[in-house]
Short mmCIF file of C-alpha atoms in Angstrom, two decimals:
data_model
loop_
_atom_site.label_atom_id
_atom_site.label_comp_id
_atom_site.label_asym_id
_atom_site.label_seq_id
_atom_site.Cartn_x
_atom_site.Cartn_y
_atom_site.Cartn_z
CA UNK A 1 19.68 5.59 -5.94
CA UNK A 2 18.32 6.78 -9.27
CA UNK A 3 14.84 5.48 -8.46
CA UNK A 4 14.69 7.51 -5.24
CA UNK A 5 15.86 10.62 -7.13
CA UNK A 6 13.04 10.13 -9.64
CA UNK A 7 10.58 9.68 -6.78
CA UNK A 8 11.72 12.89 -5.11
CA UNK A 9 11.22 14.81 -8.36
CA UNK A 10 7.72 13.40 -8.80
CA UNK A 11 6.63 14.10 -5.23
CA UNK A 12 7.98 17.64 -5.43
CA UNK A 13 6.16 18.14 -8.72
CA UNK A 14 2.83 16.76 -7.56
CA UNK A 15 3.35 13.20 -8.85
CA UNK A 16 3.60 14.35 -12.46
CA UNK A 17 3.34 11.28 -14.64
CA UNK A 18 4.80 12.72 -17.83
CA UNK A 19 7.95 11.03 -19.03
CA UNK A 20 7.91 8.09 -16.65
CA UNK A 21 8.54 4.70 -18.16
CA UNK A 22 9.51 1.24 -17.08
CA UNK A 23 13.16 1.55 -18.08
CA UNK A 24 15.18 -0.98 -16.15
CA UNK A 25 12.07 -2.66 -14.75
CA UNK A 26 10.22 -5.79 -15.86
CA UNK A 27 8.38 -5.13 -19.11
CA UNK A 28 4.88 -6.13 -20.06
CA UNK A 29 4.41 -9.84 -19.56
CA UNK A 30 1.89 -12.48 -20.46
CA UNK A 31 -1.86 -11.94 -20.58
CA UNK A 32 -3.78 -14.07 -18.10
CA UNK A 33 -7.42 -14.98 -18.64
CA UNK A 34 -9.13 -14.50 -15.29
CA UNK A 35 -12.74 -15.15 -16.34
CA UNK A 36 -14.73 -15.40 -19.58
CA UNK A 37 -14.35 -11.70 -20.37
CA UNK A 38 -11.72 -10.39 -17.91
CA UNK A 39 -7.97 -10.51 -18.54
CA UNK A 40 -4.89 -9.32 -16.63
CA UNK A 41 -1.71 -7.89 -18.20
CA UNK A 42 1.31 -8.06 -15.90
CA UNK A 43 4.41 -5.87 -15.77
CA UNK A 44 5.68 -2.37 -16.63
CA UNK A 45 4.04 -0.95 -13.53
CA UNK A 46 0.77 -2.09 -12.00
CA UNK A 47 -1.45 -4.78 -13.43
CA UNK A 48 -3.74 -3.70 -16.26
CA UNK A 49 -7.11 -5.44 -16.26
CA UNK A 50 -9.28 -5.41 -19.35
CA UNK A 51 -12.96 -6.28 -19.53
CA UNK A 52 -14.63 -7.07 -22.86
CA UNK A 53 -18.14 -5.62 -22.98
CA UNK A 54 -20.75 -5.82 -25.73
CA UNK A 55 -19.77 -2.40 -27.13
CA UNK A 56 -16.04 -2.21 -26.38
CA UNK A 57 -13.23 -2.78 -23.92
CA UNK A 58 -12.73 -1.23 -20.48
CA UNK A 59 -9.20 -0.93 -19.12
CA UNK A 60 -8.51 -0.80 -15.40
CA UNK A 61 -5.18 1.01 -14.94
CA UNK A 62 -2.64 1.74 -17.66
CA UNK A 63 0.80 1.08 -16.14
CA UNK A 64 3.73 3.49 -16.44
CA UNK A 65 3.93 6.00 -19.27
CA UNK A 66 4.89 4.86 -22.78
CA UNK A 67 3.12 1.51 -22.47
CA UNK A 68 -0.13 2.51 -24.17
CA UNK A 69 0.51 0.89 -27.54
CA UNK A 70 1.79 -2.27 -25.89
CA UNK A 71 -1.39 -2.46 -23.79
CA UNK A 72 -3.56 -1.96 -26.88
CA UNK A 73 -1.59 -4.64 -28.71
CA UNK A 74 -2.28 -7.09 -25.87
CA UNK A 75 -5.98 -6.27 -26.08
CA UNK A 76 -5.95 -6.84 -29.86
CA UNK A 77 -4.58 -10.35 -29.28
CA UNK A 78 -7.92 -11.18 -27.68
CA UNK A 79 -10.51 -8.94 -29.34
CA UNK A 80 -10.87 -6.37 -32.10
CA UNK A 81 -13.34 -4.30 -30.08
CA UNK A 82 -12.16 -0.73 -29.34
CA UNK A 83 -11.09 0.54 -25.95
CA UNK A 84 -13.87 2.88 -24.83
CA UNK A 85 -13.12 3.48 -21.14
CA UNK A 86 -10.28 3.66 -18.63
CA UNK A 87 -10.91 3.21 -14.91
CA UNK A 88 -8.05 4.18 -12.62
CA UNK A 89 -7.93 2.52 -9.22
CA UNK A 90 -5.85 5.42 -7.88
CA UNK A 91 -3.61 8.28 -8.94
CA UNK A 92 -0.09 6.83 -8.90
CA UNK A 93 1.78 7.04 -12.24
CA UNK A 94 2.43 3.30 -12.38
CA UNK A 95 -1.34 2.84 -12.69
CA UNK A 96 -2.39 5.76 -14.91
CA UNK A 97 0.86 6.63 -16.67
CA UNK A 98 -0.34 5.60 -20.15
CA UNK A 99 -3.77 7.26 -19.94
CA UNK A 100 -2.68 10.05 -22.29
CA UNK A 101 -1.19 7.73 -24.91
CA UNK A 102 -4.27 5.51 -25.00
CA UNK A 103 -6.61 8.49 -24.95
CA UNK A 104 -4.82 9.98 -27.96
CA UNK A 105 -4.64 6.70 -29.86
CA UNK A 106 -8.33 6.01 -29.38
CA UNK A 107 -9.47 9.59 -30.14
CA UNK A 108 -10.57 10.20 -26.52
CA UNK A 109 -12.03 7.68 -24.13
CA UNK A 110 -14.10 7.96 -20.97
CA UNK A 111 -11.84 8.11 -17.89
CA UNK A 112 -13.30 7.24 -14.49
CA UNK A 113 -11.74 7.56 -11.03
CA UNK A 114 -12.63 8.38 -7.45
CA UNK A 115 -12.99 12.10 -6.79
CA UNK A 116 -9.87 12.26 -4.59
CA UNK A 117 -7.77 10.56 -7.26
CA UNK A 118 -9.23 12.80 -9.96
CA UNK A 119 -8.17 15.91 -8.04
CA UNK A 120 -4.55 14.74 -7.88
CA UNK A 121 -4.57 13.63 -11.52
CA UNK A 122 -5.85 17.06 -12.60
CA UNK A 123 -2.64 18.58 -11.22
CA UNK A 124 -0.41 16.30 -13.29
CA UNK A 125 0.84 17.95 -16.51
CA UNK A 126 -0.06 16.09 -19.69
CA UNK A 127 -2.62 13.87 -17.97
CA UNK A 128 -6.07 13.78 -19.63
CA UNK A 129 -8.95 14.94 -17.49
CA UNK A 130 -11.02 12.41 -15.60
CA UNK A 131 -14.45 12.58 -17.25
CA UNK A 132 -16.50 10.89 -14.52
CA UNK A 133 -15.91 10.73 -10.78
CA UNK A 134 -17.66 9.09 -7.85
CA UNK A 135 -17.55 9.31 -4.08
CA UNK A 136 -18.98 6.11 -2.55
CA UNK A 137 -20.40 3.88 -5.30
CA UNK A 138 -20.93 4.09 -9.04
CA UNK A 139 -22.56 1.57 -11.37
CA UNK A 140 -21.66 1.66 -15.07
CA UNK A 141 -23.76 -0.32 -17.54
CA UNK A 142 -26.10 -3.20 -16.85
CA UNK A 143 -26.45 -6.92 -17.36
CA UNK A 144 -23.27 -8.63 -18.44
CA UNK A 145 -21.63 -5.24 -19.08
CA UNK A 146 -22.16 -3.96 -15.54
CA UNK A 147 -19.25 -2.56 -13.55
CA UNK A 148 -19.58 -1.51 -9.89
CA UNK A 149 -17.07 0.90 -8.38
CA UNK A 150 -16.75 1.15 -4.59
CA UNK A 151 -14.89 3.46 -2.22
CA UNK A 152 -14.75 2.55 1.46
CA UNK A 153 -12.10 4.94 2.82
CA UNK A 154 -8.34 5.47 2.88
CA UNK A 155 -5.84 2.66 2.46
CA UNK A 156 -2.96 2.85 -0.03
CA UNK A 157 -4.21 6.38 -0.84
CA UNK A 158 -7.43 8.24 -0.04
CA UNK A 159 -8.82 7.54 -3.52
CA UNK A 160 -8.62 3.75 -3.86
CA UNK A 161 -11.39 2.27 -5.99
CA UNK A 162 -12.49 -1.36 -5.86
CA UNK A 163 -13.68 -2.30 -9.36
CA UNK A 164 -16.13 -5.20 -9.53
CA UNK A 165 -17.41 -7.04 -12.61
CA UNK A 166 -20.48 -8.78 -11.12
CA UNK A 167 -21.28 -11.13 -14.00
CA UNK A 168 -17.64 -12.24 -14.11
CA UNK A 169 -17.34 -12.58 -10.31
CA UNK A 170 -14.04 -10.66 -10.49
CA UNK A 171 -12.74 -7.65 -8.56
CA UNK A 172 -9.73 -5.42 -9.30
CA UNK A 173 -8.42 -4.23 -5.93
CA UNK A 174 -5.70 -1.81 -7.04
CA UNK A 175 -2.84 -1.32 -4.62
CA UNK A 176 -4.98 -1.81 -1.55
CA UNK A 177 -3.70 -5.35 -2.12
CA UNK A 178 -0.55 -6.06 -4.11
CA UNK A 179 1.84 -8.98 -4.42
CA UNK A 180 -0.17 -10.87 -1.78
CA UNK A 181 1.76 -9.15 0.98
CA UNK A 182 1.38 -5.97 3.00
CA UNK A 183 0.50 -2.86 1.06
CA UNK A 184 2.65 0.25 0.67
CA UNK A 185 0.90 3.11 2.51
CA UNK A 186 1.30 6.53 0.87
CA UNK A 187 0.45 9.15 3.52
CA UNK A 188 1.32 11.93 1.07
CA UNK A 189 -1.69 10.81 -0.99
CA UNK A 190 -3.96 10.39 2.02
CA UNK A 191 -3.09 6.76 2.72
CA UNK A 192 -3.38 5.26 6.19
CA UNK A 193 -2.49 1.92 7.74
CA UNK A 194 -5.19 2.29 10.40
CA UNK A 195 -7.61 3.23 7.66
CA UNK A 196 -6.60 0.21 5.60
CA UNK A 197 -7.94 -2.26 8.17
CA UNK A 198 -11.28 -0.44 8.25
CA UNK A 199 -11.44 -0.04 4.47
CA UNK A 200 -10.69 -3.69 3.73
CA UNK A 201 -13.18 -4.81 6.39
CA UNK A 202 -15.87 -2.66 4.74
CA UNK A 203 -14.98 -4.14 1.34
CA UNK A 204 -15.38 -7.66 2.75
CA UNK A 205 -18.77 -6.75 4.20
CA UNK A 206 -20.00 -4.67 1.27
CA UNK A 207 -18.91 -6.62 -1.81
CA UNK A 208 -20.55 -9.94 -2.62
CA UNK A 209 -20.34 -12.64 -5.25
CA UNK A 210 -16.63 -12.28 -6.06
CA UNK A 211 -14.46 -15.34 -6.69
CA UNK A 212 -11.25 -13.80 -8.10
CA UNK A 213 -9.37 -10.71 -6.91
CA UNK A 214 -6.86 -9.06 -9.24
CA UNK A 215 -4.18 -7.39 -7.14
CA UNK A 216 -2.63 -4.05 -8.07
CA UNK A 217 0.67 -5.82 -8.76
CA UNK A 218 1.30 -9.53 -9.08
CA UNK A 219 -1.38 -12.16 -8.88
CA UNK A 220 -5.01 -12.79 -9.60
CA UNK A 221 -5.91 -14.03 -6.14
CA UNK A 222 -9.08 -15.59 -4.70
CA UNK A 223 -11.76 -14.20 -2.40
CA UNK A 224 -10.35 -16.50 0.30
CA UNK A 225 -6.98 -14.84 -0.26
CA UNK A 226 -8.62 -11.44 0.16
CA UNK A 227 -10.17 -12.57 3.46
CA UNK A 228 -6.74 -13.72 4.62
CA UNK A 229 -5.37 -10.31 3.67
CA UNK A 230 -8.15 -8.62 5.64
CA UNK A 231 -7.03 -10.61 8.70
CA UNK A 232 -3.48 -9.39 8.07
CA UNK A 233 -4.52 -5.73 8.09
CA UNK A 234 -6.43 -6.24 11.34
CA UNK A 235 -3.44 -7.99 12.89
CA UNK A 236 -1.07 -5.13 12.05
CA UNK A 237 -3.37 -2.64 13.77
CA UNK A 238 -3.94 -4.94 16.75
CA UNK A 239 -0.18 -5.40 17.26
CA UNK A 240 0.43 -1.67 16.82
CA UNK A 241 -2.11 -0.90 19.55
CA UNK A 242 -0.46 -3.36 21.94
CA UNK A 243 2.96 -1.93 21.18
CA UNK A 244 1.87 1.63 21.89
CA UNK A 245 0.11 0.56 25.10
CA UNK A 246 3.21 -1.32 26.28
CA UNK A 247 5.64 1.37 25.06
CA UNK A 248 7.72 -1.08 23.01
CA UNK A 249 9.20 -0.42 19.58
CA UNK A 250 7.96 -1.85 16.31
CA UNK A 251 10.68 -4.53 16.06
CA UNK A 252 9.93 -5.80 19.57
CA UNK A 253 6.21 -5.79 18.78
CA UNK A 254 6.76 -7.65 15.51
CA UNK A 255 8.82 -10.35 17.21
CA UNK A 256 6.52 -10.63 20.24
CA UNK A 257 3.06 -10.47 18.73
CA UNK A 258 3.14 -10.66 14.93
CA UNK A 259 5.78 -13.23 13.95
CA UNK A 260 4.49 -15.63 16.62
CA UNK A 261 1.04 -15.86 15.02
CA UNK A 262 0.97 -18.88 12.65
CA UNK A 263 -1.74 -17.20 10.55
CA UNK A 264 0.73 -14.44 9.66
CA UNK A 265 3.30 -16.87 8.18
CA UNK A 266 2.78 -15.63 4.58
CA UNK A 267 3.54 -12.08 5.72
CA UNK A 268 6.87 -12.75 7.45
CA UNK A 269 8.69 -14.45 4.58
CA UNK A 270 12.08 -13.02 3.65
CA UNK A 271 11.92 -14.35 0.08
CA UNK A 272 11.29 -12.09 -2.89
CA UNK A 273 8.02 -12.82 -4.66
CA UNK A 274 8.35 -14.42 -8.13
CA UNK A 275 8.36 -11.65 -10.72
CA UNK A 276 8.98 -8.98 -8.09
CA UNK A 277 12.49 -8.11 -9.20
CA UNK A 278 12.28 -4.59 -7.79
CA UNK A 279 10.34 -5.02 -4.58
CA UNK A 280 10.78 -5.72 -0.91
CA UNK A 281 9.74 -8.83 0.98
CA UNK A 282 6.63 -9.68 2.97
CA UNK A 283 8.61 -9.27 6.20
CA UNK A 284 10.05 -5.85 5.37
CA UNK A 285 6.60 -4.61 4.32
CA UNK A 286 5.00 -5.89 7.53
CA UNK A 287 7.64 -4.12 9.60
CA UNK A 288 6.99 -0.94 7.67
CA UNK A 289 3.22 -1.15 8.11
CA UNK A 290 3.54 -1.80 11.81
CA UNK A 291 5.84 1.22 12.15
CA UNK A 292 3.37 3.45 10.26
CA UNK A 293 0.37 2.21 12.28
CA UNK A 294 2.19 3.00 15.53
CA UNK A 295 2.99 6.51 14.32
CA UNK A 296 -0.65 7.08 13.42
CA UNK A 297 -1.83 5.81 16.82
CA UNK A 298 0.51 8.28 18.51
CA UNK A 299 -0.97 11.10 16.47
CA UNK A 300 2.18 11.51 14.38
CA UNK A 301 2.23 12.07 10.62
CA UNK A 302 4.16 9.25 8.95
CA UNK A 303 6.22 9.98 5.86
CA UNK A 304 6.15 7.96 2.66
CA UNK A 305 8.71 5.22 3.35
CA UNK A 306 9.65 3.30 0.23
CA UNK A 307 12.16 1.02 1.90
CA UNK A 308 12.53 -0.27 5.45
CA UNK A 309 11.57 1.98 8.37
CA UNK A 310 14.37 3.52 10.44
CA UNK A 311 15.82 1.41 13.21
CA UNK A 312 14.29 2.04 16.62
CA UNK A 313 15.69 5.26 18.05
CA UNK A 314 16.88 6.52 14.68
CA UNK A 315 15.40 9.64 13.01
CA UNK A 316 12.81 9.47 10.28
CA UNK A 317 13.99 9.65 6.68
CA UNK A 318 14.29 13.25 5.51
CA UNK A 319 13.62 12.79 1.79
CA UNK A 320 10.47 11.48 0.14
CA UNK A 321 10.46 7.72 -0.12
CA UNK A 322 13.49 7.25 2.09
CA UNK A 323 13.97 4.43 4.52
CA UNK A 324 16.40 3.54 7.23
CA UNK A 325 18.77 0.59 7.55
CA UNK A 326 17.07 -2.76 7.77
CA UNK A 327 16.51 -4.17 11.25
CA UNK A 328 18.45 -7.33 11.97
CA UNK A 329 16.65 -10.05 10.06
CA UNK A 330 14.50 -7.30 8.57
CA UNK A 331 13.51 -9.19 5.49
CA UNK A 332 15.83 -8.68 2.57
CA UNK A 333 16.06 -5.71 0.28
CA UNK A 334 14.15 -2.66 1.46
CA UNK A 335 13.32 -1.67 -2.10
CA UNK A 336 9.70 -1.61 -3.14
CA UNK A 337 7.74 -2.00 -6.35
CA UNK A 338 7.03 1.74 -6.24
CA UNK A 339 10.74 2.69 -6.25
CA UNK A 340 10.45 3.36 -9.98
CA UNK A 341 8.29 6.38 -9.21
#
């Protein structure tokens, strides 16, 4: 597939963002007001969140390349204040692809990211330098303008930032949580399924006063939805541990321990999410995450699997982003929202 060929080129070139665009994928969609001063722009890659402060606008993530002007146009529909800062939740090109375009249009802006993400972004040709990094927590501004950035460990990557707007009671979660289903783990960028359960648990314990959670792709969820997602990540690890202890494969474990839990019903659906024209299903993602967690527990290094994991007994995919045939009833198309990379 063309999308997998593009992915292979990017991985081989250090995830270079230059030249990527949303061709053939859903374009920028409607702007959703999440709180008094926080808005979400859907489509053309990951969600872009914008926060209107007293002195300007802060963007969280900038979608795929060549969407900068469209993002700025969406902001201008709401306010005439200038964009002064970009915060990137992580280093994937569908979340920071338009940094350069916006930086040029605005005559340079402050760019903030976790130190691990900044290191990867520095290796991407044509990508403006991150001007401020953090390791565990960073607070920007005060009062109604305050933004708190948190890092609790690896999940989707090893540089995932949780971005909290305390006065607005809103958090942008990046791709630690996307489409209200299981995340895509990127081991090549330091991601970990075992780490995800710990990271999300620390976020639940360490972040307070949030009502709305903007996912990396898809919805603006609720804190209750985030707690449900935390239970999902714990369940995947719990089932993976039982599977390894019993020496059963990931499909057997899914059927025996995961699909039988009524609380996991949202994560075993075989229906495509509305608006997710280029993604997998909750079931295929859960199978993939269970497979990756079991590999990690056995001390094996999982690859980046964009589609479904290989059938039990079959070899791992040899190319970046590959995936095996779907298990019987494996949950629809194995494609994923990151296939455009």
